[in-house]
PDB file of C-alpha atoms in Angstrom:
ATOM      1  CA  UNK A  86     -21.048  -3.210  21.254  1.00  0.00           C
ATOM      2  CA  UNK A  87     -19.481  -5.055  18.476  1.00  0.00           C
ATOM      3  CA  UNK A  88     -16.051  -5.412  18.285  1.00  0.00           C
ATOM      4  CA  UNK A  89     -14.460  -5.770  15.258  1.00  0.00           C
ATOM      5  CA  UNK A  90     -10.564  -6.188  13.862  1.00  0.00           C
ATOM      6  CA  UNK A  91      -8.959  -5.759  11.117  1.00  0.00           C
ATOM      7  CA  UNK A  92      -5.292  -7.453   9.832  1.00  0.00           C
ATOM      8  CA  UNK A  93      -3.210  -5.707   7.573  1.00  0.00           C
ATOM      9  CA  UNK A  94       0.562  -6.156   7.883  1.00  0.00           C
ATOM     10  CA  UNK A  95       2.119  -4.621   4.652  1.00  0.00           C
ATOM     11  CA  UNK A  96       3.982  -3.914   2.571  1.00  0.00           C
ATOM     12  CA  UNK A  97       3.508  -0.282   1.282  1.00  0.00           C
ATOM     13  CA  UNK A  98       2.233  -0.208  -1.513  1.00  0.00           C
ATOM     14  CA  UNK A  99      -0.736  -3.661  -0.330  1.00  0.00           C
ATOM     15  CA  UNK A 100      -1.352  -1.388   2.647  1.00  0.00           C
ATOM     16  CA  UNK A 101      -1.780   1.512   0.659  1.00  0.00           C
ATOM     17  CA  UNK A 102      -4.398  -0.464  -1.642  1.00  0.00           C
ATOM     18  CA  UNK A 103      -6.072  -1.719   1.435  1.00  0.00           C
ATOM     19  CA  UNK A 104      -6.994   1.377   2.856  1.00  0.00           C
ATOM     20  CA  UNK A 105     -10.044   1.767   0.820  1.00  0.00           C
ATOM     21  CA  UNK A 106     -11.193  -1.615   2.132  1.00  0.00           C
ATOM     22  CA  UNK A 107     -10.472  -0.463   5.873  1.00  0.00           C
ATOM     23  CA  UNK A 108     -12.468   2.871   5.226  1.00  0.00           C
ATOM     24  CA  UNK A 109     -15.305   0.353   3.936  1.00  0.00           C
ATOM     25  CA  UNK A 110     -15.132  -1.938   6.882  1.00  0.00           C
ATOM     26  CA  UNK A 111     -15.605   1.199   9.051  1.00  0.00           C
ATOM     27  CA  UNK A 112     -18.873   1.955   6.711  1.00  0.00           C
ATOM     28  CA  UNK A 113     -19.857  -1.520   7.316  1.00  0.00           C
ATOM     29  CA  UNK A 114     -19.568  -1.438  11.309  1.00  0.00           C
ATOM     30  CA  UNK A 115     -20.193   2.307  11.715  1.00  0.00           C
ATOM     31  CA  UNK A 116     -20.781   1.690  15.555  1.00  0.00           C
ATOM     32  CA  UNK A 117     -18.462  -1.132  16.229  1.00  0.00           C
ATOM     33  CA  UNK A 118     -14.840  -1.200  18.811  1.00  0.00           C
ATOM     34  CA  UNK A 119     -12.853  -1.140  14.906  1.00  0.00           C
ATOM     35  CA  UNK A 120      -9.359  -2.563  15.863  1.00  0.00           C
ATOM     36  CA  UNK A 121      -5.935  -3.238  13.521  1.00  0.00           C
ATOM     37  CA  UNK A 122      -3.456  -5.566  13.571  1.00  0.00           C
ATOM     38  CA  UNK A 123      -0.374  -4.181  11.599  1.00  0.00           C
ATOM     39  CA  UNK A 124       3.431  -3.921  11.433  1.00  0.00           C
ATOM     40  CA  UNK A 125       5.152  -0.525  13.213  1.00  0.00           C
ATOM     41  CA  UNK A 126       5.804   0.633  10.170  1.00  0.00           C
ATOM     42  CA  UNK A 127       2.005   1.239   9.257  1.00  0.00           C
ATOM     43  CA  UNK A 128       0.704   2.889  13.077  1.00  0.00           C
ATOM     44  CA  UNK A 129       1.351   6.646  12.033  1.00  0.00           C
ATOM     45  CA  UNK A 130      -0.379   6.113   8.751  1.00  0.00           C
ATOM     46  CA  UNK A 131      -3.747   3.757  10.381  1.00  0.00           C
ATOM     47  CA  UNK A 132      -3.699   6.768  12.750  1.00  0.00           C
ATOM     48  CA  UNK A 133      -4.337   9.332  10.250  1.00  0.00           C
ATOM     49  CA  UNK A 134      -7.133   7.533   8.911  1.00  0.00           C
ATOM     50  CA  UNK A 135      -9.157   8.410  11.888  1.00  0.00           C
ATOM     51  CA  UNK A 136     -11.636   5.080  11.847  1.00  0.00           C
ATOM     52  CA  UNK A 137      -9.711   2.853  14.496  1.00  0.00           C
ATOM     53  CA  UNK A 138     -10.566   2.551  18.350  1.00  0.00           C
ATOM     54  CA  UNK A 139      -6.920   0.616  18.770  1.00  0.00           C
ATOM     55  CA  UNK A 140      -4.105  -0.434  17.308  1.00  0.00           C
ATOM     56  CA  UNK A 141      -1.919  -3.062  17.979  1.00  0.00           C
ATOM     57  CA  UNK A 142       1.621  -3.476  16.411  1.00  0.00           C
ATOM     58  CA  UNK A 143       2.819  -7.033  15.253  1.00  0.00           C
ATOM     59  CA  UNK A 144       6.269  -6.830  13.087  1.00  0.00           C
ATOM     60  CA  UNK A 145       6.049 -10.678  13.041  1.00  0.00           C
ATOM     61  CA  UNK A 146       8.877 -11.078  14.780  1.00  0.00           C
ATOM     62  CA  UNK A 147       8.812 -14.549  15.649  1.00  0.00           C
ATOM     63  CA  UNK A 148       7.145 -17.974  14.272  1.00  0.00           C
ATOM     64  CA  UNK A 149       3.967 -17.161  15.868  1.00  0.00           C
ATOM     65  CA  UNK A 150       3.524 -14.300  18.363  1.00  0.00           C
ATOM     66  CA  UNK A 151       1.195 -15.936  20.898  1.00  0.00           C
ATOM     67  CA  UNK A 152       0.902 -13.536  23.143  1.00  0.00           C
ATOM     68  CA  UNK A 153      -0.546 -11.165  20.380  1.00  0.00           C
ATOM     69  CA  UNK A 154      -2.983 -14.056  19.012  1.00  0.00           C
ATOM     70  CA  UNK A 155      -4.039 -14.618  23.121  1.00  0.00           C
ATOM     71  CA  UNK A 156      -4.994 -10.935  23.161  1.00  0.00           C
ATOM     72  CA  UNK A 157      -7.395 -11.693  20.255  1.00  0.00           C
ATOM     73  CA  UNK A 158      -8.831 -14.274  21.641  1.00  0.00           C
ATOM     74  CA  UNK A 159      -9.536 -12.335  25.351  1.00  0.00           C
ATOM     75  CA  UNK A 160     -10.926  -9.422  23.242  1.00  0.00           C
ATOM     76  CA  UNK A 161     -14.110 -11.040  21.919  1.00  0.00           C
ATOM     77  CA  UNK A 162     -14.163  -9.965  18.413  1.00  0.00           C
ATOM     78  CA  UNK A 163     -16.956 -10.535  16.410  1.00  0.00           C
ATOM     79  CA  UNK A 164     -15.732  -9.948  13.263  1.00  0.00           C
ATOM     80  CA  UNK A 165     -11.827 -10.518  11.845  1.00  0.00           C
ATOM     81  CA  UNK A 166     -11.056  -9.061   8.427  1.00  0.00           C
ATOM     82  CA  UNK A 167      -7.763 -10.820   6.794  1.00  0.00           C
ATOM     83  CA  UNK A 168      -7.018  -8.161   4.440  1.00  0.00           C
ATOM     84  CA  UNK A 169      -3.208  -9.398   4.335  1.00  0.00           C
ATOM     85  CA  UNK A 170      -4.405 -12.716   3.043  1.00  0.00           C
ATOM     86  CA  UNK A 171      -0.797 -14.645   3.431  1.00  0.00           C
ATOM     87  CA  UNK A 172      -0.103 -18.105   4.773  1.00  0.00           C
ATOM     88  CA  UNK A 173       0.978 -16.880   7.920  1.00  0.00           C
ATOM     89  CA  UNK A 174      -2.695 -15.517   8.680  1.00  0.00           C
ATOM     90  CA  UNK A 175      -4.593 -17.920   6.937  1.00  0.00           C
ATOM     91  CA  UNK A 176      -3.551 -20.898   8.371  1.00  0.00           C
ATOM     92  CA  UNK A 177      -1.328 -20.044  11.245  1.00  0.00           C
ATOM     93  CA  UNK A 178      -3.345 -17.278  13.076  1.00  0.00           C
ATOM     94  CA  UNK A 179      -7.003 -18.744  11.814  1.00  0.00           C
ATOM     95  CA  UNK A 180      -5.827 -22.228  12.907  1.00  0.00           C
ATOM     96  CA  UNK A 181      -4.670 -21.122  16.557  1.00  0.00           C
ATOM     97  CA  UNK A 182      -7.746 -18.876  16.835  1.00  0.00           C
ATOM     98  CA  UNK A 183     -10.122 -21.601  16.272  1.00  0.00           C
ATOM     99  CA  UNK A 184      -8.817 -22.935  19.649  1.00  0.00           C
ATOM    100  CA  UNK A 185      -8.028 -19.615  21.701  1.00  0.00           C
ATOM    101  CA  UNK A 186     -11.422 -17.967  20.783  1.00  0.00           C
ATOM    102  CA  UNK A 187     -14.608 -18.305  23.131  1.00  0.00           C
ATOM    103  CA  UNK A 188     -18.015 -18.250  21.186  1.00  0.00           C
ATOM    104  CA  UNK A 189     -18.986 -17.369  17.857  1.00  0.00           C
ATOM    105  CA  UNK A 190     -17.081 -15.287  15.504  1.00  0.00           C
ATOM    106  CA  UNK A 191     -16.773 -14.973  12.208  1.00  0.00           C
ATOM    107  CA  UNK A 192     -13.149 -14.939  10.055  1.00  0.00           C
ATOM    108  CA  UNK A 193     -13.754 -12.794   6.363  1.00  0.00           C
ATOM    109  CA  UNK A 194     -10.740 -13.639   3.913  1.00  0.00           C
ATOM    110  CA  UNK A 195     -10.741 -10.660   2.241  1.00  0.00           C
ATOM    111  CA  UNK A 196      -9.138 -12.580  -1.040  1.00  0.00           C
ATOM    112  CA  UNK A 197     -10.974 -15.187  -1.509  1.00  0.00           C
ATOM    113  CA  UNK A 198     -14.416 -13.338  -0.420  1.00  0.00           C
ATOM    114  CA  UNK A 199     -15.355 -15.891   2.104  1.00  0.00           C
ATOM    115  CA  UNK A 200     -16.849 -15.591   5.425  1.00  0.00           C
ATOM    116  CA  UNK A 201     -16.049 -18.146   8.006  1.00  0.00           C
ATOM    117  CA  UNK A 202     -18.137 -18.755  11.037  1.00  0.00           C
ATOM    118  CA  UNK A 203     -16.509 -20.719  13.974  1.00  0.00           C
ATOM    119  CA  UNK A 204     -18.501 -21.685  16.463  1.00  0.00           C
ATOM    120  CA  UNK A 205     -17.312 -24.029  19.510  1.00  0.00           C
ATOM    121  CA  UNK A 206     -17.914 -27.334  19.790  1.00  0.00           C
ATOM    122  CA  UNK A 207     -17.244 -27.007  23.751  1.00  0.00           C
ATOM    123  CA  UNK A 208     -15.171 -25.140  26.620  1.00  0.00           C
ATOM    124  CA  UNK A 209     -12.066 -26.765  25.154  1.00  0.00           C
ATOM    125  CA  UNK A 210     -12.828 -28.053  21.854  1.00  0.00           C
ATOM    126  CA  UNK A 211     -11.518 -26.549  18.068  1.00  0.00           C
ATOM    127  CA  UNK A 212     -13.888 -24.181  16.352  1.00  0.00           C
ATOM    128  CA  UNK A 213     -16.288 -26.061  13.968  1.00  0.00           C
ATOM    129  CA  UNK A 214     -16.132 -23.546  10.729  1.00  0.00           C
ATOM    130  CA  UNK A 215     -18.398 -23.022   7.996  1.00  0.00           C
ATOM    131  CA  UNK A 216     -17.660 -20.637   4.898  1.00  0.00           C
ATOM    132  CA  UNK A 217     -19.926 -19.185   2.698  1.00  0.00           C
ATOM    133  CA  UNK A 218     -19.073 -16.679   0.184  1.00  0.00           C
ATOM    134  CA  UNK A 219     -19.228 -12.522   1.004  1.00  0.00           C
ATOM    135  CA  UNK A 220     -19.962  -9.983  -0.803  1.00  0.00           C
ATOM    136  CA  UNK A 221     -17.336  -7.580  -0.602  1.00  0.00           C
ATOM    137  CA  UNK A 222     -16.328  -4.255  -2.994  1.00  0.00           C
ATOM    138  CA  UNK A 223     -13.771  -2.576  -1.549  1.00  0.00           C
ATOM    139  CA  UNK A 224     -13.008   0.428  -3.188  1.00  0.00           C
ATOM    140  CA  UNK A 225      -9.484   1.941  -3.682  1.00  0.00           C
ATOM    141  CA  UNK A 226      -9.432   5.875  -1.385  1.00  0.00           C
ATOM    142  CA  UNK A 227      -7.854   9.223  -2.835  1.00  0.00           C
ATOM    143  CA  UNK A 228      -5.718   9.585   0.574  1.00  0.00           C
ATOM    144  CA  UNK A 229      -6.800  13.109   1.287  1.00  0.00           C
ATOM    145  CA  UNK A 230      -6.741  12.496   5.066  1.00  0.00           C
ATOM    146  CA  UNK A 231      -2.841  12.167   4.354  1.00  0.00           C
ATOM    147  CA  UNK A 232      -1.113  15.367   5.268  1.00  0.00           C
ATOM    148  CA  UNK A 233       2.592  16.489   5.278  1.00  0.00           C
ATOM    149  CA  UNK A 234       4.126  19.166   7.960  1.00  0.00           C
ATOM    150  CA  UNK A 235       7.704  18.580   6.319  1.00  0.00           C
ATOM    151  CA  UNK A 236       9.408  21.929   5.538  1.00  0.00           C
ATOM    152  CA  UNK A 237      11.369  20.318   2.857  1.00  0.00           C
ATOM    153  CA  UNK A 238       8.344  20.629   0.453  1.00  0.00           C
ATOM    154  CA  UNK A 239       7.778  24.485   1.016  1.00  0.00           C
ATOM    155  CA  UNK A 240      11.318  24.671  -0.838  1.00  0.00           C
ATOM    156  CA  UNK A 241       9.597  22.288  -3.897  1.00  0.00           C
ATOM    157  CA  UNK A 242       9.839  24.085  -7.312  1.00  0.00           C
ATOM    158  CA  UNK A 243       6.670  26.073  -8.819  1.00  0.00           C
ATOM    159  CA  UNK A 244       6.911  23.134 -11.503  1.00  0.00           C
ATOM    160  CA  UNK A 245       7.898  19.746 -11.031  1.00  0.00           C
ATOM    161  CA  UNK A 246       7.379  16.462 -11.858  1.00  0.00           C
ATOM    162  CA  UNK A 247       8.124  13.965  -9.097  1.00  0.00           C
ATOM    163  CA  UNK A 248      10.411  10.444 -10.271  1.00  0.00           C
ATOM    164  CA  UNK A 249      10.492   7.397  -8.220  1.00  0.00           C
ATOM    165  CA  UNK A 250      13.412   5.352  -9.674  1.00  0.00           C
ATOM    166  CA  UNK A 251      13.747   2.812  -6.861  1.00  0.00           C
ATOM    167  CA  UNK A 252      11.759  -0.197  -5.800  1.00  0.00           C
ATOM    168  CA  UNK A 253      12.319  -3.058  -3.407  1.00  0.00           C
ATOM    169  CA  UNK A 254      15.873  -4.285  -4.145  1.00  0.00           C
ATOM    170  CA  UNK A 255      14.535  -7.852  -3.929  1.00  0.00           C
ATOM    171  CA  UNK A 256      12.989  -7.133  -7.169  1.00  0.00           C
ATOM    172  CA  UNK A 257      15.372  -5.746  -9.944  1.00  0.00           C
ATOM    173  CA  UNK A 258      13.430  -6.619 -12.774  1.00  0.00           C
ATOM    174  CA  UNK A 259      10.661  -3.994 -11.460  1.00  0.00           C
ATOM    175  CA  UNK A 260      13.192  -1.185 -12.017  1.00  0.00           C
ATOM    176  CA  UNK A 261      13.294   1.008 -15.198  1.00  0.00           C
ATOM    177  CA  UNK A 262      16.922   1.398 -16.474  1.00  0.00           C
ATOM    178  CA  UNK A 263      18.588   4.589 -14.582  1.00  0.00           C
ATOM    179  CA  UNK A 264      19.833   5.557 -18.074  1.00  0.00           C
ATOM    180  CA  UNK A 265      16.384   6.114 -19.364  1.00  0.00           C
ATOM    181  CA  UNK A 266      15.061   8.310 -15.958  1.00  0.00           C
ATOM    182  CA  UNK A 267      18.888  10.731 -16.380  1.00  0.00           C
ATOM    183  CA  UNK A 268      17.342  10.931 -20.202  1.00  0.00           C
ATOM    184  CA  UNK A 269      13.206  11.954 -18.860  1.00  0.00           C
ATOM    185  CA  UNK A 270      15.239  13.867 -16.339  1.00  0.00           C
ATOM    186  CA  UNK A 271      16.945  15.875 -18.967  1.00  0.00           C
ATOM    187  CA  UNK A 272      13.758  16.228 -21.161  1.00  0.00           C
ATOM    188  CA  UNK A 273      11.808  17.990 -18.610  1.00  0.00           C
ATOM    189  CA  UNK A 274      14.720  20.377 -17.457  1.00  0.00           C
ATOM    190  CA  UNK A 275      14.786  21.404 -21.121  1.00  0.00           C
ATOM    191  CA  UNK A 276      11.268  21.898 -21.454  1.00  0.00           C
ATOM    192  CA  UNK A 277      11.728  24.319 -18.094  1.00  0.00           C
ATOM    193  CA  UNK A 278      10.155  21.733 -15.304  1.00  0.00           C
ATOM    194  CA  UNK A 279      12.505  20.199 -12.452  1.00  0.00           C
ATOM    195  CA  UNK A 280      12.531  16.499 -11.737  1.00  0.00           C
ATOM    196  CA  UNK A 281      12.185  16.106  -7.850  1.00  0.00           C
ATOM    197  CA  UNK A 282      13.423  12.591  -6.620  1.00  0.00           C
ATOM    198  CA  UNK A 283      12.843  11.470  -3.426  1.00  0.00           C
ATOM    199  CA  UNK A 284      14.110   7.917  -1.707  1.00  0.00           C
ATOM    200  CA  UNK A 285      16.233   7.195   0.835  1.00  0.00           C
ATOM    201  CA  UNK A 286      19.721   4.925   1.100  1.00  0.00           C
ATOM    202  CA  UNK A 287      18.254   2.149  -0.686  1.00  0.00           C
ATOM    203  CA  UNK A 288      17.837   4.276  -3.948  1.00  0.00           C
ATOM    204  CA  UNK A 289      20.954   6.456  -3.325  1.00  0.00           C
ATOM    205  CA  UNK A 290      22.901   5.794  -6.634  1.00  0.00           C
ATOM    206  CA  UNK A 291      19.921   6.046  -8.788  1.00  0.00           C
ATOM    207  CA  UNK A 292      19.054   9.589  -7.205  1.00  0.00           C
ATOM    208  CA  UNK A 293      22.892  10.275  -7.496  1.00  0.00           C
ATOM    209  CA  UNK A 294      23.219   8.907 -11.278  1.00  0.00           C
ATOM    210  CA  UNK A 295      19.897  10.753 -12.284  1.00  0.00           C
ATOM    211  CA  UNK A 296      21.533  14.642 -10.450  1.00  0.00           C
ATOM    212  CA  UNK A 297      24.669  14.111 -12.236  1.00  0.00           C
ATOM    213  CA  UNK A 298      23.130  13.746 -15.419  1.00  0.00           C
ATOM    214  CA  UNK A 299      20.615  16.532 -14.725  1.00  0.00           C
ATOM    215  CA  UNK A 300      21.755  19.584 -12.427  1.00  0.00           C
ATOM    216  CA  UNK A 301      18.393  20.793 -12.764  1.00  0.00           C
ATOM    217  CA  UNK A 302      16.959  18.138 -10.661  1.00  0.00           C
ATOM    218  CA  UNK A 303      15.929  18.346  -6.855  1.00  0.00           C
ATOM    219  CA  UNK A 304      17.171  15.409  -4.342  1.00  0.00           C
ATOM    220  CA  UNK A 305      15.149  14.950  -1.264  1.00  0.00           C
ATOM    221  CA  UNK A 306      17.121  11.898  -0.795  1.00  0.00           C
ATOM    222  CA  UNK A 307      16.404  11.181   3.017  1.00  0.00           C
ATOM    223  CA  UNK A 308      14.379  14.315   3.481  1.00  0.00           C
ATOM    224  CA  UNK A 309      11.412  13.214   3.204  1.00  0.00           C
ATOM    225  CA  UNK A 310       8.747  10.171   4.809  1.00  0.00           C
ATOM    226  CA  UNK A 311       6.208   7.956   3.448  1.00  0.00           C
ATOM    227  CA  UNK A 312       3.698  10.372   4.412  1.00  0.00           C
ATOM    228  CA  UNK A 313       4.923  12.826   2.609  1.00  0.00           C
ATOM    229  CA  UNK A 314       4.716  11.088  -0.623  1.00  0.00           C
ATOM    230  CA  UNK A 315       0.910  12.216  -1.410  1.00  0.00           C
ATOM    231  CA  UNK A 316       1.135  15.977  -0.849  1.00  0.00           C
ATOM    232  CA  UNK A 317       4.580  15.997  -3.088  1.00  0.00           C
ATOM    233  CA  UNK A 318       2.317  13.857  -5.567  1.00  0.00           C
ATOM    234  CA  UNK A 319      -0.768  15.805  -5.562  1.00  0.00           C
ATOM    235  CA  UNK A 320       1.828  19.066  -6.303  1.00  0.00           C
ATOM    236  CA  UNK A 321       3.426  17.781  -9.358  1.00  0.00           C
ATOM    237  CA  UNK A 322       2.329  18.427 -12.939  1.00  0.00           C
ATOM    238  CA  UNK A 323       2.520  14.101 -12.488  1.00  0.00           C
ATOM    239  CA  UNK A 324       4.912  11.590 -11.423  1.00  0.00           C
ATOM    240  CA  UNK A 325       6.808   8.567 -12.823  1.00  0.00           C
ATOM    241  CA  UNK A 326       7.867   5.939 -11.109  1.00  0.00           C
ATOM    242  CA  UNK A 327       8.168   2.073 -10.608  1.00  0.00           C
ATOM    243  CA  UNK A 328       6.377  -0.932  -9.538  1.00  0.00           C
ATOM    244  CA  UNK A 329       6.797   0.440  -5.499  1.00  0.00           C
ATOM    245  CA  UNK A 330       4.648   1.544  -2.721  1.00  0.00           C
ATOM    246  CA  UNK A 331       5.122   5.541  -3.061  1.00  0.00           C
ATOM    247  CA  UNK A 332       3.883   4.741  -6.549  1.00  0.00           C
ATOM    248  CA  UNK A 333       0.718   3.713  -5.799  1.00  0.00           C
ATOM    249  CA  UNK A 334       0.716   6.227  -3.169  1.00  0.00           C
ATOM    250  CA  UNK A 335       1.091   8.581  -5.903  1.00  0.00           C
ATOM    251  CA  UNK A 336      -1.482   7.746  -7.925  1.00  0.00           C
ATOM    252  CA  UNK A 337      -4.166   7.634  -5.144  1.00  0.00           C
ATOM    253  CA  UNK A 338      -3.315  10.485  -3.808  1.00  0.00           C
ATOM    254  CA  UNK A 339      -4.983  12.290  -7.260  1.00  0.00           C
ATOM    255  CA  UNK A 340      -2.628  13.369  -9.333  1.00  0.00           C
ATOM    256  CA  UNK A 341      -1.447  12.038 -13.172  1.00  0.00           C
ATOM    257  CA  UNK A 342       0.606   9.502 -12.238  1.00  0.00           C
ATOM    258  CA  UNK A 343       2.828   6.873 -15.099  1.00  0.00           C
ATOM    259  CA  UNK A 344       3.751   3.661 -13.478  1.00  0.00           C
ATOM    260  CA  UNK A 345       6.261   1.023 -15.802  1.00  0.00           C
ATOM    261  CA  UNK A 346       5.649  -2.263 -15.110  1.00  0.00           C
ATOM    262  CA  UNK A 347       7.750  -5.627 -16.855  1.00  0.00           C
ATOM    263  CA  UNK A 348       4.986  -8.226 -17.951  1.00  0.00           C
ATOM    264  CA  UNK A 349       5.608  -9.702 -14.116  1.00  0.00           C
ATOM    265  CA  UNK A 350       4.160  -6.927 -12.509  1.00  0.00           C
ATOM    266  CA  UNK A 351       0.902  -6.269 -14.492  1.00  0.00           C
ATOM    267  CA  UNK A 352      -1.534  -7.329 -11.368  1.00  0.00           C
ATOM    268  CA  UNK A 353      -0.180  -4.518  -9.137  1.00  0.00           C
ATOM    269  CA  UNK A 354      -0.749  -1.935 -11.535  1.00  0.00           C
ATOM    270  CA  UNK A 355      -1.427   1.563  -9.668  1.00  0.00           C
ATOM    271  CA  UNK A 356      -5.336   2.677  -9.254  1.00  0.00           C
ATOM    272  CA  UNK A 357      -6.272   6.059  -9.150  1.00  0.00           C
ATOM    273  CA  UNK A 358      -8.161   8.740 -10.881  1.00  0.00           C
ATOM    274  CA  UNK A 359      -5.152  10.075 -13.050  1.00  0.00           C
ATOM    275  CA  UNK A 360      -3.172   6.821 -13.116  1.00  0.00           C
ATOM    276  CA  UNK A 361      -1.752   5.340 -16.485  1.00  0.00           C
ATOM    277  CA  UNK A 362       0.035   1.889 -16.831  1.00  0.00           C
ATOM    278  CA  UNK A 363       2.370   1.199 -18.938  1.00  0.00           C
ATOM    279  CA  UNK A 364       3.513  -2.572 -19.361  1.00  0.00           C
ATOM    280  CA  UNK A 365       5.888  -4.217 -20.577  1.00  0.00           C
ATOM    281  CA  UNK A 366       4.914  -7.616 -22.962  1.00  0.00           C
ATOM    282  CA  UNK A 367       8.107  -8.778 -21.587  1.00  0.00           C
ATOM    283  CA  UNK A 368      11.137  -7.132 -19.666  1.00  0.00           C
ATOM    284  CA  UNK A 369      10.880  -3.380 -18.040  1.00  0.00           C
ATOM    285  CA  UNK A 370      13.278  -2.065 -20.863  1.00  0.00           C
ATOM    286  CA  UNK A 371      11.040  -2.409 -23.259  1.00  0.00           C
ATOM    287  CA  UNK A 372       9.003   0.713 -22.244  1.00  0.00           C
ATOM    288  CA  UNK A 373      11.103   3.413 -23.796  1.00  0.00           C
ATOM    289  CA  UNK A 374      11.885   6.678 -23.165  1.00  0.00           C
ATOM    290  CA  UNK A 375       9.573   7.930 -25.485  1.00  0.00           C
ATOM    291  CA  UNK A 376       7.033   5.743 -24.910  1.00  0.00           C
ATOM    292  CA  UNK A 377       6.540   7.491 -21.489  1.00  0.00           C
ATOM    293  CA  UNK A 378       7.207  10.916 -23.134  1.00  0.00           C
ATOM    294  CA  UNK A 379       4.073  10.447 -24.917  1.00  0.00           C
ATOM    295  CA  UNK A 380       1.935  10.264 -22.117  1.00  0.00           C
ATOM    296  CA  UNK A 381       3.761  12.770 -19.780  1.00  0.00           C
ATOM    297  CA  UNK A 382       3.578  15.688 -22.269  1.00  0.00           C
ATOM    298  CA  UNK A 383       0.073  15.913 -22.243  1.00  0.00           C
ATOM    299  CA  UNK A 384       0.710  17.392 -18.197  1.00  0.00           C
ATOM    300  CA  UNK A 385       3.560  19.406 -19.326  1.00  0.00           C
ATOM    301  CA  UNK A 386       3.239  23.430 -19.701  1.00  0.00           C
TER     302      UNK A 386
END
């Protein structure tokens, strides 16, 4: 039986993108061992998915986990997918595989499109590769297989529309001014819809800032999990929210959903059925209040 793995380490929002690919690998290999390779953070999520045999967990904890890249190499794979594409997998993990792996396998970069065969030389020799170009087409998935038993949301207003006014903290220039999501916040109480907010420590004053401007608005600050995020999504009249992972969760998960990008960010824009992009030609404060009311309305009672 063919075995095949897959490596996809984060963050949200790539992982989230990825998934389509992974459902396509497992359309690809339909009766293959299908394997993953990704960070803690990620198992529940993979596990939903339903398409892999195993999963193994590596948070990258150190320089290079040998012990993990060993297992590879005793588990035969035929087939290794780099779907996180970074220069720790490309040319830490493919280099030290070339050596650790017996026989012939082949390493796909799922980036670039290229398929690598490595094939040994001898018992103890490096990998001799050649790479040809693949043809791959992933396509993005509408995370239906994502499903939320939190209680919290049975207490969700009739109508809402769901704001995600946080982002990595690494990143400031990816977050819309709090002034302008207390203003949204206070547009859509007036027009008789709640804003629901959800985050956790990391986006506690901009939940706080937002409620105190608005007492209409619903906090789930901290009640709520990353797999949460699509079934509160796919239940709003639409969402709005940054450049972040439950963004693009958001967005595939169905539903109308407004991301605001600064001209930095325009590459990660969010893909889904309902999604619309807004961007910035140069800082995130240029996309107005208005600019976003436009749009929104249209989902609005």
């Amino acid at each position: 039986m063919q075995k095949v793995l897959v490596i996809k380490h984060g963050a949200l929002g790539d992982f989230v993108l990825e998934t389509g690919a992974m459902f396509d690998i497992r359309r690809r290999h339909p009766q293959a061992q299908l394997h993953l390779l990704t960070a803690s953070a990620f198992v529940k999520m993979a596990k939903m998915m339903g398409i892999f045999d195993d999963i193994t967990v590596d948070n990258r904890d150190s320089h290079l986990p040998l012990g993990i890249l060993r297992g590879i190499a005793r588990n035969g794979y035929d087939v290794i997918y780099d779907l996180q594409c970074s220069n720790r997998t490309r040319k830490r993990y493919f280099a030290i595989l070339r050596w650790l792996c017996r026989g012939t396998y082949q390493w796909i970069d799922g980036r670039k499109k290229t398929c690598a065969t490595i094939a040994k030389r001898h018992a103890l020799g490096c990998g001799c590769v050649r790479v040809e170009p693949v043809e791959l087409e992933w396509t993005p998935t509408d995370l239906s297989f994502m499903r939320s038993e939190n209680p919290e949301l049975e207490r969700l207003p009739e109508k809402y529309v769901l704001l995600i006014c946080g982002c990595s903290p690494t990143h400031p220039y990816k977050r819309w001014p709090v002034p302008f999501f207390c203003e949204l916040a206070q547009r859509l109480a007036a027009r008789g819809v709640a804003p629901v907010l959800i985050g956790t420590n990391a986006e506690a004053a901009e939940i706080g800032a937002v409620t105190a401007a608005c007492p209409a608005a619903v906090s789930l600050l901290n009640k709520t999990a990353l797999l949460d995020v699509p079934e509160i999504a796919r239940r709003a009249l639409a969402t709005v929210g940054n450049d972040t992972g439950p963004s693009h969760m958001a967005a595939m998960s169905g539903g109308p959903t407004i991301a605001i990008y600064d001209n930095r960010t325009r590459n990660s824009a969010t893909r889904g059925p309902k999604s619309i992009n807004l961007v910035s030609d140069s800082t995130i404060d240029q996309i107005t209040v208005d600019m976003v009311w436009e749009r929104l309305r249209e989902y609005l009672p």
